[in-house]
Amino acid sequence: MTRQERAAWMFTAPVLAIILLVLVLPTVLALALSVTDYSLYALADWSNLGFVGFGNFTDLARTPLFWRSLGNTALFALLGVPAAIGLSLATALLLDAKTVRWKPLWRVLLFAPYVTSVVATAVVWRFLLNTRFGLVNYALGWVGIGPVDWLGDPHASIPAILIFVTWKIFGYNMIVFTAALSAVPGDLMEAARLDGAGRWARFRHVTLPAIGPTLLLAAVMSVAGFLQIFAEPYVMTLGGPAQSTTTVLYFMYQEGFTWWNLGRASAVAFVLFVLILILTFVQARIGRRYEWL
Amino acid sequence: MLAGAEIACHKARMKCGRERSGGVTRRGVLAGAAATGLAACTTRRDPNALRLWAMSYEGDYSPHLMPAFTRATGIPVEVQSLPWTAAHEKLLTAHAGGALPDVMMLPNGWVGEFALVGAIAPVTDGALLADLFPATLATVEHRGVSHAVPWSVAPQVQFYRRDLLADAGYDAPPEDWAGWREMGRRLKRRRPDDYAFLMLLNWWDALFTFASQTGTSLLRERDTRGNFRNPAFREALAFYRSLFDEGLAPPIVSTEMQDPLAAFAQGYFTIYPSGPSLLLDLHRRRSEIAADRWGVARMPGPRGPGPVSGVSAALAVSRTSTRPDAAWALVRHMTSAATELRFQTLIGNLPARRSAWSDPQLTAPALAPFAAQMLDLSVDPNIVEWERVRIEVQLIAERVVRHLMTIDEGLATMDRRVDQLLAKRRALVQAGKLA
């Protein structure tokens, strides 16, 4: 080992140690827990703890609520990621336009929801979405749409929560996109315009390649974020109505902390871990294909 | 959380001290204000204080019971209030992390569970267990030993709007299911936009009250398997669903009903099955709904009122308490008839001590249905999974009410799901490790 290498190891050692301690070790322990039937009975008496191999996983496969929560999570991600990224990109493009004035003000206003507390805003949105007295239904009434039972109808509950989540988080990616857009070369844009490229062609061939890596990053983070959605259904619907907003993480929380079936909860955590890993891998491959990475 | 607050306290005080020495500055005054605002966290570190955790109103109002105790014994008490929705996980994680308070409130259904995991100590003073309703005493036992002292009893009853019922031609709600539903239909005909009953679909109490009134037992084979596919429970579930099918009750969950009492006062529904804690709300908000506009009656049964679960609270002492004697003294104080009567005037909680019931304070007409129900309590299965069984059965019942399943599919699913939940218990019972 050269002197330089030794120095490099010394500088990275603290971080590596922390990663080992707070990331790798808990993951391995959770994996170990997921092949046991650790439950209240084991908490009472260690002799009640048993090794069950893949029992927790086969048991999960037979639990309808687990599949329902996977489906709900997939629905959240499928609808939520395009909605959140689309809205962020659209507002970033709007804010990037030369004719817009007071840009810092708009940026702050649109970013504000992201830094407010989830619980406080969720409670306010619960009032907004109230079937009888809510402002949302009041506004819909003007355009002749009958009252929607947002948080009570199993078909409307996911859209209702998505409206809230999108409103809450789009500000973050908007700022990221604003930064990326400012790096789009102006002369390239000018040249494209002189060559007769329309708005769409300029966006597709100049802007998009320039912000590609940022877009990929935003997509990876958003997918991971939406797969781990928890606080919003926990505060707004408690996983209901008819378990239509029970997500994988909510299911895991209930198994693990409400009922103390830590074996099963760890199995859920492991499944979620693998899912996010696979999705991120696929996204990275797509990104590499378009030479964004 | 606590640690964070303490650090903030500490910082605020340091800052304050340093800046005051340099004369009064604006920032110094602000920091001083912050320090006084955080003064609460300095009392939290009182090493002599006993810690008490209680849920909801019991937690909010327990501090009022403490001055008498502190005067008599010289022991200060810190009370922390927990919300019901997070209480179970908070207590379990506290036990796993060795951070349980000295004394805690537990609903009777959780006593067996916390005794099993070794979180709470057995009751050694027999005097604490005298003068109680037998049905409540059965629920605090684990392996034949009492592990908590019943504190209050809260059987479900129905609160009804006297004026709206009178409009429909009733003095009081009928006591059998058929009559009750017929009353609901009449109320609905008079006020088609409103509802007769409020039974929130994510709460199990209404369905389980109907079930216990039929007298059926919901588990079989030493409480190791579900027994939901029996005619009596089927009748209860069918009755429950019919109330929603006929539009007599709104199919909503608790998050959609932000203020049930306001809705009750506005006449959005006429009958509100609930417990004694509603008495406090009704008293506090009597400007919205005058005392002569509501009444209380026992819940209807298939053919007249029957036994109802006395969902109630008990007080337990943690095994890790460093001062068990002081902790038991606090339990003795809080469960004395006199303190329970005082709590009754404060928050409506009904005393678990039988002798308290001969007090004139409990002869108010609104309390008579409770007193009658108290003598007819059902006994819930005393197993650790019972809380979860009730919640999961209610989840399936919600799907039945929403017509995502037929009644028979629902009953079969309940049995299957409950058998799954009880698998570990079944294995332990068969191995002779559990009774």
XYZ file of C-alpha atoms in Angstrom:
728
model
C 0.000 0.000 0.000
C 1.466 3.322 -0.959
C 1.464 6.298 1.325
C -1.250 7.950 -0.742
C -3.475 4.892 -0.560
C -3.027 4.739 3.192
C -4.033 8.359 3.514
C -7.082 7.767 1.343
C -8.153 4.830 3.494
C -7.683 6.878 6.630
C -9.877 9.633 5.295
C -12.637 7.274 4.216
C -12.409 5.000 7.241
C -14.767 7.007 9.497
C -17.468 7.091 6.815
C -17.000 3.438 5.987
C -17.225 2.540 9.665
C -20.439 4.517 10.040
C -21.925 2.911 6.938
C -20.970 -0.505 8.250
C -22.465 0.230 11.654
C -25.731 1.939 10.716
C -26.448 0.463 7.284
C -24.809 -2.892 6.640
C -25.071 -4.330 10.133
C -28.796 -3.514 10.641
C -29.566 -4.862 7.172
C -27.834 -8.151 7.943
C -29.558 -8.342 11.337
C -32.934 -7.652 9.752
C -32.251 -10.398 7.248
C -31.402 -12.753 10.108
C -34.593 -11.719 11.918
C -36.675 -12.377 8.806
C -36.000 -16.127 8.962
C -37.216 -16.395 12.564
C -40.717 -16.206 14.022
C -39.777 -13.418 16.442
C -43.018 -12.212 18.005
C -44.479 -11.212 21.350
C -43.997 -14.770 22.568
C -40.280 -14.553 21.851
C -40.118 -11.212 23.627
C -41.653 -12.977 26.640
C -39.386 -16.007 26.549
C -36.448 -16.596 24.217
C -37.162 -20.305 24.127
C -40.270 -19.519 22.095
C -38.120 -18.211 19.254
C -37.905 -20.565 16.322
C -36.098 -20.742 12.995
C -38.655 -20.808 10.201
C -36.486 -20.481 7.091
C -38.552 -19.002 4.301
C -41.709 -19.492 6.339
C -42.289 -15.758 6.760
C -41.986 -15.210 3.022
C -44.374 -18.017 2.070
C -46.686 -16.799 4.811
C -46.585 -13.285 3.340
C -47.357 -14.686 -0.093
C -50.535 -16.148 1.388
C -51.590 -12.913 3.122
C -54.040 -11.005 0.932
C -53.304 -7.714 2.667
C -49.614 -7.978 1.736
C -50.488 -8.291 -1.955
C -53.029 -5.517 -1.632
C -50.437 -3.274 -0.013
C -47.944 -4.102 -2.788
C -50.612 -3.236 -5.353
C -51.442 0.011 -3.557
C -47.765 0.944 -3.386
C -47.320 0.182 -7.089
C -50.331 2.355 -7.838
C -48.907 5.164 -5.738
C -45.594 4.944 -7.610
C -47.094 4.520 -11.089
C -49.381 7.509 -10.745
C -47.285 9.549 -8.358
C -43.833 9.536 -9.976
C -44.950 10.868 -13.397
C -47.324 13.325 -11.740
C -44.720 14.678 -9.318
C -41.868 14.826 -11.846
C -44.122 16.205 -14.589
C -45.402 18.947 -12.325
C -41.887 19.787 -11.095
C -40.540 19.962 -14.626
C -43.489 22.007 -15.871
C -43.183 24.583 -13.097
C -39.397 24.685 -13.488
C -39.810 25.368 -17.215
C -42.394 28.059 -16.477
C -40.117 29.681 -13.912
C -37.240 29.483 -16.385
C -39.124 31.544 -18.985
C -37.654 35.003 -19.522
C -41.010 36.769 -19.242
C -41.700 35.576 -15.685
C -41.069 38.215 -13.032
C -40.450 37.921 -9.264
C -38.838 34.526 -9.776
C -37.390 34.209 -6.254
C -40.833 34.856 -4.776
C -42.488 32.125 -6.871
C -39.677 29.741 -6.076
C -40.073 30.270 -2.345
C -43.866 29.968 -2.463
C -43.769 26.770 -4.496
C -40.984 25.291 -2.389
C -42.674 26.128 0.921
C -44.898 23.001 1.113
C -41.809 20.796 0.947
C -40.348 22.194 4.144
C -43.571 22.209 6.175
C -44.425 19.375 8.528
C -46.200 16.409 6.918
C -48.560 15.912 9.808
C -49.681 19.533 10.043
C -50.312 19.845 6.305
C -52.006 16.448 6.172
C -54.448 17.556 8.836
C -55.202 20.716 6.839
C -55.683 18.669 3.672
C -58.023 16.369 5.527
C -60.225 19.394 6.104
C -59.858 20.517 2.473
C -60.899 17.061 1.269
C -63.838 16.706 3.661
C -66.888 15.454 1.765
C -69.438 17.821 3.248
C -67.518 20.956 4.176
C -64.269 20.687 2.187
C -63.041 23.473 -0.092
C -62.083 20.982 -2.812
C -65.635 19.715 -3.178
C -66.932 23.272 -2.908
C -64.765 24.267 -5.883
C -65.794 21.174 -7.821
C -69.408 22.114 -7.148
C -68.952 25.288 -9.215
C -68.117 23.248 -12.310
C -71.007 20.929 -11.649
C -69.131 17.916 -10.303
C -71.015 16.250 -7.456
C -69.385 15.834 -4.054
C -66.564 13.291 -4.150
C -66.050 11.235 -1.002
C -62.279 11.723 -1.245
C -61.050 9.917 1.833
C -64.015 7.578 2.220
C -64.387 5.987 -1.188
C -61.831 3.192 -1.701
C -61.444 4.293 -5.336
C -60.864 7.973 -4.579
C -58.556 7.621 -1.587
C -55.317 6.991 -3.507
C -55.883 9.927 -5.882
C -56.769 12.104 -2.894
C -53.543 11.240 -1.097
C -51.589 11.638 -4.341
C -52.914 15.160 -4.816
C -51.624 15.975 -1.356
C -48.266 14.217 -1.819
C -47.642 15.807 -5.212
C -48.447 19.240 -3.820
C -46.136 18.535 -0.906
C -43.049 17.249 -2.707
C -42.962 18.753 -6.201
C -41.105 21.836 -4.919
C -37.925 19.899 -4.228
C -37.481 18.531 -7.751
C -38.592 21.888 -9.120
C -35.569 23.539 -7.498
C -33.294 20.763 -8.780
C -34.671 21.196 -12.303
C -34.363 24.978 -12.102
C -30.673 24.574 -11.360
C -30.265 22.076 -14.212
C -32.145 24.299 -16.646
C -29.896 27.246 -15.925
C -27.040 25.086 -17.209
C -28.688 24.540 -20.607
C -26.381 26.385 -23.015
C -28.078 29.516 -24.390
C -26.114 29.592 -27.649
C -27.195 26.035 -28.470
C -30.806 27.081 -27.918
C -30.271 30.130 -30.124
C -28.725 28.020 -32.877
C -31.588 25.548 -32.776
C -34.087 28.378 -33.056
C -32.233 29.855 -36.067
C -32.326 26.415 -37.695
C -36.118 26.550 -37.439
C -36.633 24.130 -34.502
C -40.034 24.609 -32.839
C -40.671 24.749 -29.105
C -41.156 20.988 -28.778
C -38.130 20.139 -30.947
C -35.952 22.473 -28.885
C -37.216 20.908 -25.657
C -36.737 17.381 -26.971
C -33.290 17.803 -28.530
C -31.639 20.579 -26.538
C -33.185 20.856 -23.077
C -33.872 17.165 -22.403
C -30.357 15.844 -23.151
C -28.896 18.627 -21.029
C -31.052 17.836 -17.988
C -31.087 14.054 -18.616
C -28.849 13.075 -15.688
C -30.855 15.307 -13.356
C -34.079 13.748 -14.617
C -32.709 10.288 -13.954
C -31.671 11.250 -10.447
C -35.077 12.748 -9.771
C -36.761 9.605 -11.108
C -34.647 7.288 -8.957
C -35.249 9.350 -5.836
C -38.971 9.704 -6.530
C -39.472 5.985 -7.154
C -37.642 5.147 -3.935
C -39.654 7.824 -2.133
C -43.028 6.669 -3.426
C -42.288 3.026 -2.659
C -41.687 4.079 0.941
C -44.775 6.232 1.308
C -46.032 6.006 4.884
C -46.704 9.198 6.801
C -49.413 10.479 4.468
C -51.733 7.455 4.658
C -50.893 7.093 8.359
C -52.130 10.592 9.134
C -54.883 10.975 6.564
C -56.628 7.604 6.376
C -54.948 5.152 8.784
C -54.573 2.850 5.787
C -58.323 2.828 5.077
C -60.995 2.944 3.717
C -61.186 -0.817 3.168
C -57.353 -0.852 3.337
C -57.172 0.943 0.008
C -54.268 3.126 1.154
C -52.320 0.524 3.125
C -48.842 0.649 1.621
C -46.006 -1.822 2.072
C -44.349 0.375 4.649
C -47.589 0.896 6.550
C -48.155 -2.852 6.537
C -44.625 -3.376 7.814
C -45.051 -0.769 10.540
C -48.219 -2.435 11.781
C -46.736 -5.927 11.714
C -43.560 -4.798 13.417
C -44.430 -2.107 15.875
C -48.132 -2.421 16.544
C -48.178 -6.211 16.765
C -44.501 -6.895 17.381
C -44.222 -9.620 14.742
C -40.710 -8.482 13.966
C -39.910 -11.646 12.024
C -42.655 -11.015 9.512
C -41.973 -7.275 9.465
C -38.316 -7.917 8.638
C -39.392 -10.192 5.810
C -41.517 -7.332 4.443
C -38.574 -4.953 4.810
C -36.367 -7.349 2.895
C -38.896 -7.679 0.066
C -39.135 -3.895 -0.152
C -35.339 -3.583 -0.124
C -35.004 -6.023 -3.041
C -37.788 -4.293 -4.960
C -36.185 -0.862 -4.662
C -32.785 -2.326 -5.578
C -34.183 -3.939 -8.741
C -36.050 -0.802 -9.799
C -33.019 1.421 -9.258
C -30.886 -1.012 -11.236
C -33.336 -0.960 -14.137
C -33.477 2.826 -14.078
C -29.691 3.043 -14.077
C -29.544 0.718 -17.081
C -32.049 2.866 -18.946
C -30.019 5.933 -18.043
C -26.805 4.363 -19.312
C -28.470 3.460 -22.574
C -29.300 7.100 -23.174
C -25.782 8.038 -22.073
C -27.058 10.044 -19.127
C -24.644 8.447 -16.736
C -37.539 13.434 21.764
C -36.893 13.921 25.430
C -33.154 14.118 24.889
C -33.661 16.717 22.167
C -35.760 18.881 24.442
C -33.214 18.643 27.197
C -30.410 19.687 24.897
C -32.509 22.619 23.727
C -33.158 23.540 27.364
C -29.527 23.374 28.172
C -28.519 25.484 25.187
C -31.164 28.085 25.900
C -29.982 28.441 29.477
C -26.312 28.699 28.528
C -27.003 31.332 25.929
C -29.151 33.252 28.358
C -26.503 33.285 31.050
C -23.739 34.385 28.762
C -25.599 37.251 27.187
C -27.124 38.570 30.371
C -23.643 39.172 31.735
C -23.123 41.618 28.866
C -26.230 43.625 29.659
C -29.798 43.045 28.504
C -29.856 42.481 24.760
C -32.826 41.717 22.575
C -31.478 38.283 21.826
C -30.860 37.655 25.485
C -34.458 38.461 26.320
C -35.685 36.184 23.552
C -33.451 33.360 24.744
C -34.718 33.943 28.270
C -38.275 33.674 27.034
C -37.376 30.438 25.274
C -35.817 29.101 28.448
C -38.933 29.789 30.489
C -40.995 28.237 27.748
C -38.848 25.140 28.021
C -38.966 25.155 31.795
C -41.293 22.155 31.559
C -38.388 19.983 30.562
C -36.446 20.765 33.686
C -39.276 19.391 35.822
C -39.242 16.293 33.640
C -35.858 15.410 35.004
C -37.066 15.389 38.582
C -35.421 12.206 39.841
C -37.884 11.793 42.704
C -40.990 11.859 40.576
C -42.992 8.783 39.736
C -43.848 8.538 36.058
C -47.374 7.752 34.905
C -48.586 7.174 31.351
C -52.255 7.278 30.526
C -54.246 7.556 27.328
C -56.539 10.244 26.012
C -58.697 12.114 28.575
C -57.391 9.934 31.386
C -53.911 11.191 30.553
C -55.007 14.788 30.105
C -56.880 14.943 33.401
C -54.807 12.667 35.633
C -52.618 15.583 36.756
C -55.700 16.855 38.641
C -55.627 13.715 40.773
C -51.995 14.135 41.729
C -51.912 17.052 44.196
C -53.836 14.990 46.765
C -51.370 12.125 46.367
C -48.313 14.362 46.541
C -49.722 16.107 49.642
C -50.302 12.793 51.401
C -47.067 11.052 50.463
C -44.648 13.782 49.405
C -43.990 11.977 46.124
C -44.338 14.110 42.985
C -45.837 12.481 39.880
C -45.236 13.265 36.229
C -48.078 12.370 33.903
C -47.654 11.810 30.191
C -50.697 11.600 27.962
C -50.645 9.213 24.981
C -53.038 9.178 22.017
C -54.992 5.938 21.670
C -53.916 5.447 18.063
C -50.249 5.103 19.017
C -50.476 3.807 22.590
C -50.011 0.098 21.917
C -46.814 0.478 19.888
C -45.465 3.125 22.244
C -45.885 0.876 25.281
C -44.439 -2.183 23.551
C -41.402 -0.333 22.231
C -40.930 1.254 25.651
C -40.900 -2.199 27.204
C -38.427 -3.527 24.626
C -36.247 -0.481 25.230
C -36.519 -0.630 29.019
C -38.180 2.769 29.224
C -41.572 1.980 30.721
C -42.931 4.414 33.329
C -43.554 3.287 36.897
C -47.317 3.211 36.503
C -49.268 2.896 33.274
C -52.852 2.711 32.198
C -53.756 -0.325 30.106
C -57.093 -1.241 28.571
C -58.053 -4.568 30.122
C -57.532 -6.416 26.835
C -53.820 -5.597 26.874
C -53.084 -6.708 30.419
C -52.532 -10.364 29.490
C -50.192 -9.342 26.701
C -48.011 -7.091 28.829
C -48.008 -9.649 31.627
C -46.867 -12.324 29.154
C -43.906 -10.283 27.958
C -42.981 -9.569 31.555
C -43.574 -5.846 31.412
C -45.878 -5.534 34.415
C -45.712 -6.826 37.953
C -48.374 -8.999 39.593
C -50.689 -7.377 42.121
C -49.587 -8.484 45.580
C -51.950 -6.446 47.740
C -55.241 -8.343 47.820
C -57.078 -5.286 49.139
C -56.605 -3.625 45.759
C -58.640 -6.383 44.124
C -61.615 -6.295 46.473
C -64.885 -4.524 45.789
C -64.787 -4.921 41.960
C -67.150 -6.223 39.299
C -66.253 -9.915 38.719
C -66.236 -9.583 34.911
C -63.590 -6.856 34.997
C -61.457 -8.832 37.413
C -61.321 -11.785 35.016
C -59.754 -9.638 32.300
C -56.726 -8.530 34.318
C -55.601 -12.069 35.092
C -52.655 -13.814 33.495
C -52.020 -17.465 34.472
C -54.436 -17.003 37.329
C -52.643 -13.986 38.821
C -53.979 -10.438 38.590
C -51.487 -8.089 36.961
C -53.403 -4.819 37.027
C -56.087 -3.065 39.037
C -59.298 -2.191 37.167
C -59.706 1.572 37.180
C -62.833 2.281 35.206
C -65.505 0.394 33.321
C -66.843 1.645 30.014
C -69.532 -0.554 28.513
C -70.868 0.654 25.199
C -74.273 2.305 25.359
C -76.222 4.421 22.922
C -76.567 8.174 23.144
C -79.700 9.394 21.387
C -81.207 12.711 20.404
C -84.354 13.003 22.497
C -85.958 15.676 20.284
C -85.390 13.852 16.990
C -86.674 10.574 18.417
C -89.781 12.357 19.737
C -90.424 13.726 16.224
C -90.401 10.151 14.961
C -92.760 9.098 17.753
C -90.370 7.447 20.213
C -89.604 8.243 23.850
C -86.550 6.002 23.881
C -84.900 3.631 21.389
C -86.438 0.125 21.174
C -84.353 -2.550 22.865
C -84.445 -5.281 20.218
C -82.728 -5.283 16.834
C -85.887 -5.410 14.713
C -87.458 -2.494 16.557
C -84.205 -0.543 16.494
C -83.872 -0.911 12.735
C -87.545 0.015 12.247
C -86.897 3.181 14.281
C -83.921 3.869 12.015
C -86.131 3.572 8.929
C -88.662 6.003 10.371
C -85.920 8.504 11.233
C -84.485 8.147 7.727
C -87.909 8.754 6.139
C -88.355 11.973 8.098
C -84.830 13.233 7.372
C -83.568 11.555 4.198
C -80.322 13.571 4.052
C -79.295 12.579 7.556
C -78.653 9.233 9.179
C -80.077 7.306 12.090
C -76.868 5.710 13.430
C -73.167 6.451 13.513
C -70.977 3.360 13.508
C -67.521 4.133 12.169
C -66.304 1.350 9.932
C -62.770 1.192 11.281
C -63.919 0.744 14.872
C -64.904 -2.676 16.033
C -67.027 -1.714 19.045
C -70.483 -1.661 17.443
C -70.100 -5.015 15.670
C -68.577 -6.678 18.722
C -71.314 -5.277 20.945
C -73.930 -6.822 18.656
C -71.967 -10.080 18.687
C -71.608 -10.217 22.463
C -75.329 -9.516 22.870
C -76.047 -12.791 21.065
C -74.053 -14.566 23.769
C -71.918 -16.476 21.256
C -68.236 -17.097 21.810
C -66.069 -16.007 18.916
C -63.140 -18.382 19.417
C -63.066 -22.146 19.924
C -60.674 -24.944 20.904
C -59.188 -23.139 23.928
C -59.130 -19.867 22.027
C -56.857 -21.193 19.300
C -59.251 -20.980 16.340
C -61.843 -18.569 15.011
C -65.494 -19.412 15.481
C -67.074 -16.819 13.233
C -68.982 -19.204 10.994
C -71.699 -19.753 13.567
C -75.342 -18.753 13.148
C -75.343 -16.206 15.981
C -72.377 -14.197 14.684
C -73.734 -14.467 11.157
C -76.988 -12.918 12.386
C -75.058 -10.090 14.079
C -72.988 -9.358 10.960
C -76.057 -9.488 8.715
C -77.863 -7.067 11.021
C -74.809 -4.790 11.085
C -74.573 -4.727 7.302
C -78.295 -4.162 6.834
C -78.015 -0.859 8.730
C -75.569 0.391 6.089
C -77.407 -1.225 3.158
C -80.598 0.609 4.063
C -78.737 3.905 4.351
C -79.424 4.153 8.080
C -75.725 4.576 8.890
C -73.116 6.358 6.760
C -70.331 4.028 5.529
C -67.470 6.180 6.803
C -64.289 5.747 8.825
C -63.110 7.858 11.742
C -60.777 10.071 9.700
C -63.785 11.332 7.752
C -65.750 12.299 10.836
C -63.569 15.038 12.246
C -66.052 16.146 14.871
C -68.688 13.536 15.674
C -70.141 15.584 18.515
C -70.818 18.576 16.259
C -72.461 16.240 13.756
C -74.556 14.736 16.588
C -75.576 18.230 17.712
C -76.535 19.171 14.140
C -78.654 16.043 13.805
C -76.501 14.422 11.122
C -77.266 11.206 13.011
C -79.668 10.502 15.860
C -78.143 7.515 17.648
C -74.511 7.442 18.688
C -73.247 4.158 20.185
C -70.396 5.243 22.424
C -68.948 5.039 25.906
C -68.826 7.186 29.033
C -66.036 9.382 27.647
C -68.695 11.098 25.547
C -70.231 12.410 28.785
C -67.312 14.821 29.140
C -67.689 16.100 25.572
C -71.422 16.553 26.068
C -70.843 18.456 29.277
C -68.085 20.643 27.870
C -70.007 21.557 24.761
C -73.454 21.945 26.303
C -73.886 25.237 24.436
C -74.018 23.228 21.208
C -76.292 20.513 22.508
C -78.371 21.200 25.615
C -78.615 18.510 28.265
C -82.344 17.974 27.648
C -81.785 17.121 23.987
C -79.944 13.857 24.540
C -80.442 10.671 26.520
C -78.682 7.371 27.163
C -79.943 3.807 26.746
C -78.447 0.320 26.689
C -77.471 -1.092 23.303
C -80.186 -3.197 21.676
C -79.822 -6.972 21.582
C -81.351 -9.523 19.213
C -84.309 -9.911 21.584
C -83.622 -7.262 24.222
C -80.400 -6.017 25.826
C -77.714 -8.573 26.650
C -74.164 -8.711 27.920
C -71.740 -6.133 26.546
C -67.983 -6.035 26.837
C -66.969 -3.723 29.674
C -64.077 -2.252 27.711
C -62.272 -0.658 30.541
C -59.020 0.665 31.796
C -56.735 -0.747 34.435
C -53.598 0.502 36.128
C -50.438 -1.587 36.161
C -47.003 -1.200 37.673
C -43.952 -1.810 35.555
C -41.571 -4.597 36.568
C -38.659 -2.261 35.974
C -39.969 0.380 38.371
C -37.237 1.272 40.838
C -39.786 2.193 43.488
C -42.557 -0.394 43.403
C -43.911 0.592 46.822
C -44.463 4.196 45.779
C -45.908 3.005 42.470
C -48.428 0.732 44.209
C -49.301 3.574 46.559
C -50.117 5.669 43.517
C -52.276 2.861 42.080
C -54.040 2.572 45.452
C -54.719 6.304 45.449
C -55.958 6.398 41.861
C -58.246 3.376 42.189
C -59.803 4.402 45.498
C -63.536 4.967 45.353
C -63.067 8.622 46.283
C -60.586 9.328 43.481
C -62.688 7.409 40.967
C -65.708 9.487 41.918
C -63.676 12.657 41.474
C -62.560 11.428 38.052
C -66.200 10.745 37.238
C -67.072 14.395 37.776
C -63.994 15.455 35.787
C -64.226 13.281 32.686
C -67.247 11.002 33.040
C -65.208 7.824 33.602
C -67.251 5.253 35.484
C -65.777 3.810 38.703
C -64.643 0.196 38.804
C -65.116 0.057 42.602
C -68.598 -1.246 43.363
C -68.903 0.755 46.569
C -68.562 3.985 44.570
C -71.826 3.137 42.828
C -73.859 3.648 46.008
C -72.756 7.283 46.057
C -75.528 9.784 45.240
C -73.279 11.264 42.556
C -73.955 8.220 40.364
C -77.730 8.313 40.548
C -78.129 10.767 37.644
C -80.633 9.415 35.099
C -78.015 9.528 32.324
C -75.933 7.040 34.282
C -78.713 4.535 35.005
C -78.210 2.586 31.729
C -74.510 2.303 32.524
C -75.287 1.048 36.023
C -77.652 -1.567 34.598
C -75.139 -2.659 31.957
C -72.405 -2.903 34.557
C -74.192 -5.872 36.128
C -74.319 -7.626 32.750
C -70.802 -7.600 31.327
C -69.431 -10.130 28.876
C -65.934 -11.528 29.272
C -63.558 -11.240 26.318
C -61.088 -14.022 25.515
C -57.978 -13.278 27.549
C -55.328 -13.882 24.874
C -52.606 -11.584 23.586
C -53.900 -11.671 20.017
C -57.415 -10.514 20.937
C -56.837 -6.844 20.110
C -55.538 -7.761 16.682
C -58.301 -10.315 16.094
C -60.921 -7.639 16.714
C -59.234 -5.171 14.370
C -58.723 -7.688 11.567
C -62.268 -9.010 11.880
C -63.537 -5.437 11.665
C -61.427 -4.888 8.514
C -63.127 -7.869 6.900
C -66.507 -6.670 8.173
C -65.813 -3.323 6.485
C -65.276 -5.149 3.194
C -68.549 -6.990 3.734
C -70.366 -3.716 4.408
C -68.887 -2.227 1.234
C -70.079 -5.296 -0.716
C -66.574 -6.319 -1.693
C -67.494 -9.722 -0.181
C -70.679 -11.609 0.616
C -71.494 -12.304 4.256
C -70.524 -15.968 3.969
C -67.272 -15.187 2.194
C -66.562 -12.675 4.935
C -67.214 -15.190 7.716
C -64.977 -17.786 6.044
C -62.247 -15.161 5.578
C -62.527 -14.167 9.241
C -62.060 -17.760 10.377
C -59.141 -18.278 8.012
C -57.447 -15.037 9.012
C -57.954 -15.589 12.736
C -56.629 -19.154 12.464
C -53.564 -17.673 10.788
C -53.141 -15.079 13.556
C -53.464 -17.723 16.236
C -51.040 -20.192 14.596
C -48.214 -19.448 17.009
C -50.522 -19.587 20.005
C -51.963 -22.897 18.741
C -48.484 -24.377 18.460
C -47.571 -23.218 21.970
C -50.827 -24.507 23.449
C -50.337 -27.891 21.775
C -46.786 -28.017 23.102
C -48.200 -27.376 26.566
C -46.302 -24.106 26.971
C -49.448 -21.964 27.192
C -52.784 -22.455 28.842
